């Protein structure tokens, strides 16, 4: 259990991250018929010359795959990246909708939907090149970096691993995604460890459909089982994270090493879960630099 000082600091970090007003995108496009199948586009706001092509950062928001947390809470982070000179695409996707796929009728906010959450991320990434050409013609698709926070970090790692999914899944691609890399922020990157630590109140188990389906579906959804990808990957993790503890990221990095893949792990002292996406926090600038190192 965290001590009072650690809990108070974590609460202050969360309050700061959520204190920023949502930032409206420059445009929004749909990649399907469901109201949640949307991508917000943010044009680069500085640091580029007229007509210059810029890297594209694809953002997947967190929130334990639960319905109350949509892409609006990460829009200040998307705007922060746009002000750093990136073109940004922030993806919405279907999340949990109460008592449904988890089988827990007592849970008011179930984590994720199977298979809808994964259907949406796949469809969004497949539709992204054409939608980006229309919305952000200055974006360079050859310099695309995928990033995501918490549950969105999981989805970023998973999306980059679609080419190594089991062959009986419709999400599998024949070749790796055309990415410069992935920067996963405090990701729920290893479902076995996350489940043991009860991360986000059993969110990973809920995402896969509950107790009866967890083991069966892990090979299709757990990034720690989808290695190596051959795609440059960096994890950014606060050492003081009480939401998704450091052990989750370390376990994924260890699994990657055993699979013969090199994964960067940037550990930030005295940083919890939310400063990674808080434009007012120094950690957010560190994240932007990690993205730039892959993109530029």
XYZ file of N, CA, C and O in Angstrom, residues 29 43 64 67 113 116 120 163 178 183 188 203-204 246 254 261 287 295:
72
model
N -12.261 13.021 -38.426
C -12.743 12.137 -39.487
C -13.164 10.806 -38.879
O -12.601 10.364 -37.878
N -2.958 19.938 -36.542
C -1.897 20.386 -37.438
C -0.713 20.901 -36.628
O -0.882 21.429 -35.517
N -7.962 2.853 -18.842
C -8.308 1.459 -18.520
C -9.337 0.876 -19.471
O -10.101 -0.011 -19.089
N -15.330 3.341 -20.554
C -16.108 4.345 -21.276
C -15.976 5.763 -20.728
O -15.976 6.716 -21.512
N -14.150 -3.771 -24.707
C -15.104 -4.688 -25.344
C -14.314 -5.650 -26.220
O -13.436 -5.239 -26.974
N -14.500 -5.619 -30.009
C -14.702 -4.301 -30.609
C -13.520 -3.351 -30.429
O -13.159 -2.619 -31.363
N -11.547 -1.792 -33.587
C -11.459 -0.360 -33.857
C -10.023 0.117 -34.043
O -9.728 0.899 -34.959
N 1.480 -7.952 -37.047
C 2.078 -8.908 -37.980
C 2.577 -10.174 -37.301
O 2.928 -11.142 -37.988
N 4.161 0.344 -41.073
C 5.180 1.304 -41.524
C 5.362 2.370 -40.450
O 4.842 3.487 -40.538
N 6.397 4.694 -28.824
C 6.755 5.228 -27.514
C 5.554 4.982 -26.608
O 4.534 5.665 -26.708
N 0.176 -0.740 -20.034
C -0.225 -2.027 -19.460
C 0.292 -3.075 -20.448
O -0.430 -3.578 -21.301
N -8.516 -4.560 -14.884
C -8.948 -4.098 -16.206
C -8.526 -5.039 -17.327
O -9.286 -5.274 -18.270
N -7.311 -5.575 -17.262
C -6.844 -6.450 -18.349
C -7.705 -7.701 -18.447
O -8.061 -8.150 -19.546
N 5.972 0.167 -12.086
C 7.175 -0.036 -12.888
C 7.379 -1.503 -13.257
O 7.909 -1.817 -14.332
N 11.884 -7.285 -20.197
C 12.568 -8.563 -20.012
C 12.108 -9.578 -21.059
O 12.924 -10.324 -21.621
N 14.852 -8.992 -28.838
C 14.547 -7.626 -29.262
C 15.052 -6.633 -28.223
O 14.972 -6.899 -27.016
N 8.877 12.975 -22.831
C 8.129 12.139 -23.771
C 8.268 12.690 -25.189
O 8.528 11.942 -26.147
N 11.322 10.001 -34.614
C 10.613 10.574 -35.767
C 11.524 11.386 -36.679
O 11.320 11.396 -37.904
